[in-house]
Short mmCIF file of C-alpha atoms in Angstrom, two decimals:
data_model
loop_
_atom_site.label_atom_id
_atom_site.label_comp_id
_atom_site.label_asym_id
_atom_site.label_seq_id
_atom_site.Cartn_x
_atom_site.Cartn_y
_atom_site.Cartn_z
CA UNK J 257 40.06 82.66 87.42
CA UNK J 258 39.49 85.64 85.14
CA UNK J 259 37.18 85.37 82.17
CA UNK J 260 38.28 86.65 78.75
CA UNK J 261 36.07 87.62 75.84
CA UNK J 262 36.80 87.46 72.12
CA UNK J 263 35.27 89.76 69.58
CA UNK J 264 33.43 88.02 66.75
CA UNK J 265 34.66 88.57 63.22
CA UNK J 266 32.57 88.37 60.05
CA UNK J 267 31.78 84.76 59.15
CA UNK J 268 32.41 83.47 62.69
CA UNK J 269 29.57 82.33 64.98
CA UNK J 270 28.69 84.68 67.83
CA UNK J 271 28.91 83.69 71.49
CA UNK J 272 25.11 83.58 71.63
CA UNK J 273 25.04 81.20 68.66
CA UNK J 274 27.66 78.99 70.31
CA UNK J 275 25.64 78.80 73.50
CA UNK J 276 22.47 78.00 71.58
CA UNK J 277 24.21 75.18 69.73
CA UNK J 278 25.67 73.78 72.96
CA UNK J 279 22.23 73.83 74.59
CA UNK J 280 20.74 72.07 71.58
CA UNK J 281 23.41 69.35 71.71
CA UNK J 282 22.84 68.87 75.44
CA UNK J 283 19.09 68.52 74.88
CA UNK J 284 19.67 65.89 72.18
CA UNK J 285 21.95 63.90 74.53
CA UNK J 286 19.33 63.96 77.28
CA UNK J 287 16.62 62.74 74.87
CA UNK J 288 18.86 59.91 73.66
CA UNK J 289 19.62 58.93 77.26
CA UNK J 290 15.94 58.91 78.13
CA UNK J 291 15.15 56.60 75.21
CA UNK J 292 17.92 54.18 76.23
CA UNK J 293 16.76 54.08 79.83
CA UNK J 294 13.15 53.55 78.78
CA UNK J 295 14.18 50.57 76.66
CA UNK J 296 16.32 49.12 79.42
CA UNK J 297 13.59 49.59 82.00
CA UNK J 298 11.00 47.96 79.78
CA UNK J 299 13.16 44.87 79.40
CA UNK J 300 14.75 44.40 82.79
CA UNK J 301 13.43 46.68 85.51
CA UNK J 302 11.88 44.79 88.39
CA UNK J 303 9.27 46.84 90.21
CA UNK J 304 8.12 44.38 92.77
CA UNK J 305 10.03 43.49 95.93
CA UNK J 306 9.74 40.42 98.09
CA UNK J 307 8.10 41.07 101.44
CA UNK J 308 11.26 40.14 103.29
CA UNK J 309 13.36 42.57 101.26
CA UNK J 310 10.92 45.40 101.84
CA UNK J 311 10.58 44.99 105.58
CA UNK J 312 13.82 43.54 106.94
CA UNK J 313 15.80 46.73 106.79
CA UNK J 314 16.16 49.98 108.64
CA UNK J 315 13.15 52.19 107.93
CA UNK J 316 13.77 54.82 105.28
CA UNK J 317 12.86 58.14 106.98
CA UNK J 318 11.29 59.45 103.80
CA UNK J 319 8.49 58.51 101.45
CA UNK J 320 7.65 59.30 97.87
CA UNK J 321 5.79 62.39 99.03
CA UNK J 322 8.73 63.70 101.05
CA UNK J 323 11.03 66.63 100.29
CA UNK J 324 13.01 64.56 97.80
CA UNK J 325 12.05 65.54 94.28
CA UNK J 326 10.40 63.04 91.97
CA UNK J 327 11.85 62.28 88.59
CA UNK J 328 11.35 59.94 85.68
CA UNK J 329 14.07 57.66 84.35
CA UNK J 330 15.07 60.46 81.98
CA UNK J 331 17.14 61.90 84.84
CA UNK J 332 19.09 58.64 85.05
CA UNK J 333 21.21 59.41 82.02
CA UNK J 334 23.58 56.51 81.30
CA UNK J 335 26.34 58.86 80.08
CA UNK J 336 29.61 59.17 81.95
CA UNK J 337 28.48 62.60 83.08
CA UNK J 338 31.49 63.79 85.02
CA UNK J 339 29.55 67.00 85.58
CA UNK J 340 29.79 70.43 83.97
CA UNK J 341 33.32 71.38 82.98
CA UNK J 342 33.69 74.05 85.66
CA UNK J 343 32.57 71.67 88.43
CA UNK J 344 34.91 68.92 87.23
CA UNK J 345 37.85 71.33 87.17
CA UNK J 346 37.10 72.46 90.71
CA UNK J 347 36.98 68.89 91.96
CA UNK J 348 40.29 67.70 90.52
CA UNK J 349 42.31 70.91 90.32
CA UNK J 350 44.54 69.83 93.22
CA UNK J 351 45.94 66.89 91.27
CA UNK J 352 47.64 66.32 87.95
CA UNK J 353 46.85 63.19 85.93
CA UNK J 354 48.66 60.15 87.28
CA UNK J 355 48.08 56.52 88.28
CA UNK J 356 44.94 56.49 90.40
CA UNK J 357 45.47 54.64 93.71
CA UNK J 358 42.08 52.88 93.44
CA UNK J 359 42.26 51.68 89.82
CA UNK J 360 45.82 52.11 88.54
CA UNK J 361 44.47 54.10 85.60
CA UNK J 362 46.04 57.36 84.44
CA UNK J 363 43.56 59.99 85.59
CA UNK J 364 42.89 62.79 88.07
CA UNK J 365 42.28 62.12 91.77
CA UNK J 366 39.13 63.80 92.99
CA UNK J 367 37.43 63.87 96.37
CA UNK J 368 36.27 60.50 97.64
CA UNK J 369 32.52 59.90 97.66
CA UNK J 370 31.09 56.64 99.01
CA UNK J 371 27.48 55.72 98.17
CA UNK J 372 25.48 52.91 99.77
CA UNK J 373 23.53 50.96 97.13
CA UNK J 374 20.45 48.88 97.73
CA UNK J 375 20.88 45.32 96.43
CA UNK J 376 17.47 43.78 97.07
CA UNK J 377 15.85 42.23 94.01
CA UNK J 378 13.45 45.14 93.76
CA UNK J 379 16.37 47.59 93.61
CA UNK J 380 17.81 46.21 90.39
CA UNK J 381 19.01 47.23 87.84
CA UNK J 382 21.59 49.55 89.40
CA UNK J 383 22.51 52.94 88.02
CA UNK J 384 26.04 54.34 87.80
CA UNK J 385 27.73 51.51 89.70
CA UNK J 386 29.95 50.75 86.69
CA UNK J 387 31.57 54.17 87.10
CA UNK J 388 32.71 53.52 90.67
CA UNK J 389 36.44 53.05 91.19
CA UNK J 390 35.75 50.44 93.87
CA UNK J 391 32.72 48.32 94.70
CA UNK J 392 32.35 46.66 98.10
CA UNK J 393 29.87 43.83 98.73
CA UNK J 394 28.70 43.67 102.36
CA UNK J 395 26.49 41.29 104.33
CA UNK J 396 23.58 42.86 106.20
CA UNK J 397 20.60 41.63 108.23
CA UNK J 398 18.97 38.35 107.32
CA UNK J 399 21.94 37.28 105.19
CA UNK J 400 21.14 39.80 102.47
CA UNK J 401 23.73 42.03 100.81
CA UNK J 402 24.33 45.70 100.23
CA UNK J 403 26.84 47.43 97.95
CA UNK J 404 29.08 50.43 98.42
CA UNK J 405 30.45 52.32 95.44
CA UNK J 406 33.53 54.49 96.01
CA UNK J 407 34.01 57.33 93.51
CA UNK J 408 36.97 59.62 92.92
CA UNK J 409 37.93 59.60 89.23
CA UNK J 410 34.39 60.09 87.88
CA UNK J 411 31.23 61.96 88.83
CA UNK J 412 28.05 60.50 87.32
CA UNK J 413 25.01 62.79 87.30
CA UNK J 414 23.04 60.36 89.47
CA UNK J 415 23.50 57.08 91.32
CA UNK J 416 21.30 54.53 92.97
CA UNK J 417 19.09 53.16 94.28
CA UNK J 418 20.48 54.43 97.59
CA UNK J 419 19.92 52.68 100.92
CA UNK J 420 21.00 52.94 104.55
CA UNK J 421 24.48 52.80 106.11
CA UNK J 422 25.87 50.41 108.73
CA UNK J 423 28.15 50.71 111.76
CA UNK J 424 31.12 48.94 110.16
CA UNK J 425 31.06 51.35 107.21
CA UNK J 426 32.93 53.84 109.40
CA UNK J 427 35.82 51.42 110.01
CA UNK J 428 35.98 50.57 106.34
CA UNK J 429 35.94 54.20 105.18
CA UNK J 430 38.55 55.55 107.61
CA UNK J 431 41.30 54.31 105.29
CA UNK J 432 40.16 56.92 102.75
CA UNK J 433 40.75 59.84 105.13
CA UNK J 434 37.59 61.94 105.44
CA UNK J 435 35.39 60.85 102.54
CA UNK J 436 31.79 61.91 101.96
CA UNK J 437 29.18 59.21 102.58
CA UNK J 438 25.78 59.32 100.87
CA UNK J 439 22.99 57.06 102.15
CA UNK J 440 19.24 57.05 102.70
CA UNK J 441 19.12 57.07 106.49
CA UNK J 442 19.54 54.92 109.60
CA UNK J 443 17.79 54.29 112.89
CA UNK J 444 18.25 57.02 115.49
CA UNK J 445 20.55 54.87 117.65
CA UNK J 446 23.06 54.54 114.81
CA UNK J 447 22.63 58.10 113.56
CA UNK J 448 24.42 59.52 116.62
CA UNK J 449 27.36 57.14 116.11
CA UNK J 450 27.71 58.19 112.47
CA UNK J 451 27.55 61.90 113.34
CA UNK J 452 30.47 61.48 115.73
CA UNK J 453 32.60 59.66 113.14
CA UNK J 454 35.28 61.43 111.07
CA UNK J 455 33.28 60.70 107.92
CA UNK J 456 31.40 63.57 106.23
CA UNK J 457 27.94 62.00 106.39
CA UNK J 458 25.34 63.31 103.96
CA UNK J 459 22.14 61.27 104.34
CA UNK J 460 18.93 62.05 102.53
CA UNK J 461 17.37 63.57 105.62
CA UNK J 462 20.20 66.07 105.97
CA UNK J 463 20.48 67.22 102.34
CA UNK J 464 17.17 66.24 100.70
CA UNK J 465 17.75 68.45 97.64
CA UNK J 466 20.70 66.24 96.68
CA UNK J 467 18.36 63.26 96.29
CA UNK J 468 15.34 62.47 94.15
CA UNK J 469 12.76 59.73 93.68
CA UNK J 470 12.46 57.85 90.40
CA UNK J 471 8.73 57.64 89.75
CA UNK J 472 8.98 54.42 87.73
CA UNK J 473 10.22 52.40 90.72
CA UNK J 474 8.57 51.34 93.94
CA UNK J 475 9.61 52.70 97.34
CA UNK J 476 11.89 52.10 99.14
CA UNK J 477 13.96 51.12 96.09
CA UNK J 478 13.49 54.41 94.21
CA UNK J 479 15.83 56.88 95.95
CA UNK J 480 18.73 58.27 93.87
CA UNK J 481 21.49 60.74 94.68
CA UNK J 482 23.17 63.51 92.68
CA UNK J 483 26.89 63.34 93.54
CA UNK J 484 27.70 66.96 92.68
CA UNK J 485 24.92 68.24 94.90
CA UNK J 486 26.13 66.11 97.81
CA UNK J 487 29.76 67.21 97.46
CA UNK J 488 28.80 70.87 97.42
CA UNK J 489 27.34 70.52 100.92
CA UNK J 490 30.41 68.84 102.45
CA UNK J 491 33.34 70.86 103.84
CA UNK J 492 36.18 71.11 101.35
CA UNK J 493 39.24 69.44 102.87
CA UNK J 494 41.56 68.49 99.99
CA UNK J 495 44.29 67.00 102.15
CA UNK J 496 41.97 64.58 103.87
CA UNK J 497 39.29 63.92 101.25
CA UNK J 498 41.25 63.45 98.01
CA UNK J 499 41.99 59.88 96.93
CA UNK J 500 45.20 58.53 98.45
CA UNK J 501 47.14 55.27 98.56
CA UNK J 502 45.07 52.60 100.32
CA UNK J 503 47.53 49.74 99.79
CA UNK J 504 46.49 48.41 96.37
CA UNK J 505 49.13 47.63 93.74
CA UNK J 506 48.56 47.37 89.99
CA UNK J 507 50.64 45.76 87.27
CA UNK J 508 51.35 42.50 85.44
CA UNK J 509 49.85 39.34 86.86
CA UNK J 510 52.26 37.33 89.00
CA UNK J 511 53.31 33.81 88.15
CA UNK J 512 51.24 30.93 89.39
CA UNK J 513 47.58 31.07 90.23
CA UNK J 514 44.98 28.44 89.44
CA UNK J 515 42.80 28.52 86.35
CA UNK J 516 39.33 29.63 87.40
CA UNK J 517 36.12 30.15 85.43
CA UNK J 518 33.66 30.81 88.23
CA UNK J 519 33.67 31.82 91.87
CA UNK J 520 30.72 32.55 94.17
CA UNK J 521 30.24 34.11 97.59
CA UNK J 522 27.00 33.15 99.30
CA UNK J 523 25.22 34.68 102.27
CA UNK J 524 22.13 32.99 103.65
CA UNK J 525 19.82 35.12 101.47
CA UNK J 526 22.10 36.37 98.71
CA UNK J 527 24.40 34.87 96.11
CA UNK J 528 27.16 36.72 94.23
CA UNK J 529 28.83 34.99 91.28
CA UNK J 530 31.73 36.00 89.06
CA UNK J 531 32.29 34.24 85.72
CA UNK J 532 35.41 34.78 83.64
CA UNK J 533 34.76 35.90 80.05
CA UNK J 534 37.69 35.13 77.71
CA UNK J 535 36.04 37.34 75.09
CA UNK J 536 35.80 40.47 77.26
CA UNK J 537 38.75 39.65 79.54
CA UNK J 538 36.59 40.46 82.55
CA UNK J 539 34.70 38.78 85.36
CA UNK J 540 30.97 39.02 84.65
CA UNK J 541 28.86 39.67 87.75
CA UNK J 542 25.61 37.93 88.69
CA UNK J 543 23.33 38.33 91.70
CA UNK J 544 21.15 35.44 92.86
CA UNK J 545 21.85 33.53 89.66
CA UNK J 546 20.82 36.41 87.37
CA UNK J 547 23.20 38.71 85.43
CA UNK J 548 23.73 41.93 87.41
CA UNK J 549 22.40 44.59 85.05
CA UNK J 550 22.80 48.33 84.85
CA UNK J 551 19.98 50.62 83.76
CA UNK J 552 21.65 50.69 80.34
CA UNK J 553 21.01 46.93 80.08
CA UNK J 554 24.72 46.12 80.27
CA UNK J 555 25.95 43.40 82.62
CA UNK J 556 28.33 44.60 85.32
CA UNK J 557 31.90 43.32 85.17
CA UNK J 558 35.38 43.95 86.55
CA UNK J 559 38.94 42.90 85.79
CA UNK J 560 39.78 42.23 89.44
CA UNK J 561 37.60 40.56 92.08
CA UNK J 562 38.87 40.24 95.65
CA UNK J 563 37.12 37.72 97.90
CA UNK J 564 38.28 38.85 101.34
CA UNK J 565 37.58 36.55 104.29
CA UNK J 566 36.78 38.54 107.41
CA UNK J 567 35.20 38.14 110.82
CA UNK J 568 31.54 39.17 110.82
CA UNK J 569 30.21 39.29 114.36
CA UNK J 570 26.81 40.54 115.55
CA UNK J 571 26.86 44.27 116.26
CA UNK J 572 24.85 46.05 118.96
CA UNK J 573 22.46 47.47 116.36
CA UNK J 574 19.29 45.87 115.01
CA UNK J 575 16.93 46.69 112.18
CA UNK J 576 13.28 47.68 112.63
CA UNK J 577 12.24 44.02 112.83
CA UNK J 578 14.84 43.14 115.45
CA UNK J 579 17.31 41.41 113.12
CA UNK J 580 20.90 41.89 114.25
CA UNK J 581 23.25 43.84 111.98
CA UNK J 582 26.57 42.10 111.26
CA UNK J 583 29.76 44.04 112.05
CA UNK J 584 32.35 43.47 109.31
CA UNK J 585 35.90 43.58 110.71
CA UNK J 586 38.17 45.03 108.03
CA UNK J 587 41.10 45.78 110.38
CA UNK J 588 43.45 42.87 111.10
CA UNK J 589 44.67 40.16 108.79
CA UNK J 590 43.36 37.10 107.00
CA UNK J 591 43.22 35.28 103.71
CA UNK J 592 41.78 36.39 100.39
CA UNK J 593 41.34 35.05 96.89
CA UNK J 594 42.18 37.49 94.11
CA UNK J 595 40.59 36.79 90.71
CA UNK J 596 42.23 38.29 87.62
CA UNK J 597 42.99 37.17 84.05
CA UNK J 598 41.00 33.97 84.45
CA UNK J 599 43.02 32.80 87.44
CA UNK J 600 42.60 32.63 91.21
CA UNK J 601 45.46 33.65 93.50
CA UNK J 602 45.68 32.75 97.18
CA UNK J 603 46.76 35.83 99.10
CA UNK J 604 47.07 37.29 102.59
CA UNK J 605 45.50 40.63 103.47
CA UNK J 606 46.74 42.97 106.21
CA UNK J 607 45.36 46.19 107.63
CA UNK J 608 47.08 47.07 110.90
CA UNK J 609 44.87 50.06 111.78
CA UNK J 610 41.66 51.75 110.67
CA UNK J 611 43.60 54.78 109.46
CA UNK J 612 45.76 52.62 107.20
CA UNK J 613 45.06 50.85 103.93
CA UNK J 614 44.78 47.16 103.11
CA UNK J 615 47.62 45.27 101.42
CA UNK J 616 47.31 41.98 99.56
CA UNK J 617 50.35 39.72 99.20
CA UNK J 618 51.14 36.29 97.87
CA UNK J 619 52.17 33.61 100.33
CA UNK J 620 55.85 34.40 99.65
CA UNK J 621 55.33 38.04 100.63
CA UNK J 622 55.32 39.46 97.10
CA UNK J 623 52.65 42.17 96.61
CA UNK J 624 49.66 40.93 94.63
CA UNK J 625 49.17 43.12 91.58
CA UNK J 626 45.60 43.91 90.54
CA UNK J 627 44.59 44.45 86.92
CA UNK J 628 44.04 48.12 86.10
CA UNK J 629 40.41 49.17 86.27
CA UNK J 630 37.47 48.83 88.63
CA UNK J 631 38.06 46.52 91.61
CA UNK J 632 35.33 44.62 93.48
CA UNK J 633 35.97 43.62 97.11
CA UNK J 634 33.53 40.97 98.34
CA UNK J 635 33.48 40.25 102.07
CA UNK J 636 33.10 36.56 102.89
CA UNK J 637 32.76 34.83 106.24
CA UNK J 638 36.06 33.63 107.65
#
């Protein structure tokens, strides 16, 4: 791209004046974001963590004094923050606006970034999860849960708190081609398996400058990632890392379905509830009986919730305390309940191979249309 310059005429602002004004506006936005986060944190941020949540997990290979930078909540700006204009253009230049395969919305298709989110009580509220195209809810050791946000159409400035990956994440992510995966770290036995996978792994230990610690949260629930910094370190492979069709279909709701106001998916140590809001036309999300909040104070919600029943068998990996990690089988077929527009639809899901996507159909074989917007996929025991 070649840069062009324009000569200022009398009465017009100079380039220097324009840049000064842009910098001033940016500074004002950052100050406003910092005030909002401070208010949200004062009202809803939980600093403490139950002993079980703090110990029954893979050890985070870093501490607050590690190479990750420390930052206050001011860096967790709640704005959409797709990144500087030049970075955003670079990321989506290979695509023209069109229906996004993850959300059905008319937008660009950028590179796919998956981020593992901590979901222990001490990790809440979450930051930037509302800007994910897809949110997966996974069972981990001790019947707790972890979240995975998949991003392509937006690039928040920061996301988190970030936590460790699991073996079955590779199977799940293969349907996206060669996405980038951001996570805090794993035990050495699993690290080798992840390195050999086709996924572009970018853990904290490998690219520490892409992560930072929020100094108003307690470790290990205080690690955040900067998506742009992570993507810069991953090999650019547009054909294999841009968002592609993964089997989802969007459009008008089909006939039938059963009126539903609430659905829950429970693990032995975690509860996930979804309540239909006629006012907002969305499913409002709660964790462990408490509204699932963002750092902005807003409750998380989605227009489509998929409760996908899968086989979860013990894997060969264990956490630091010896608890066995579940392996979530996302290849195969089974049943699922799709929640949209205040109704529940019984469907069948199919994914013949790890390289292929997942389709959802009604019992008569008709594709199940999702509502346009963010989709949550919650894995439940078969």
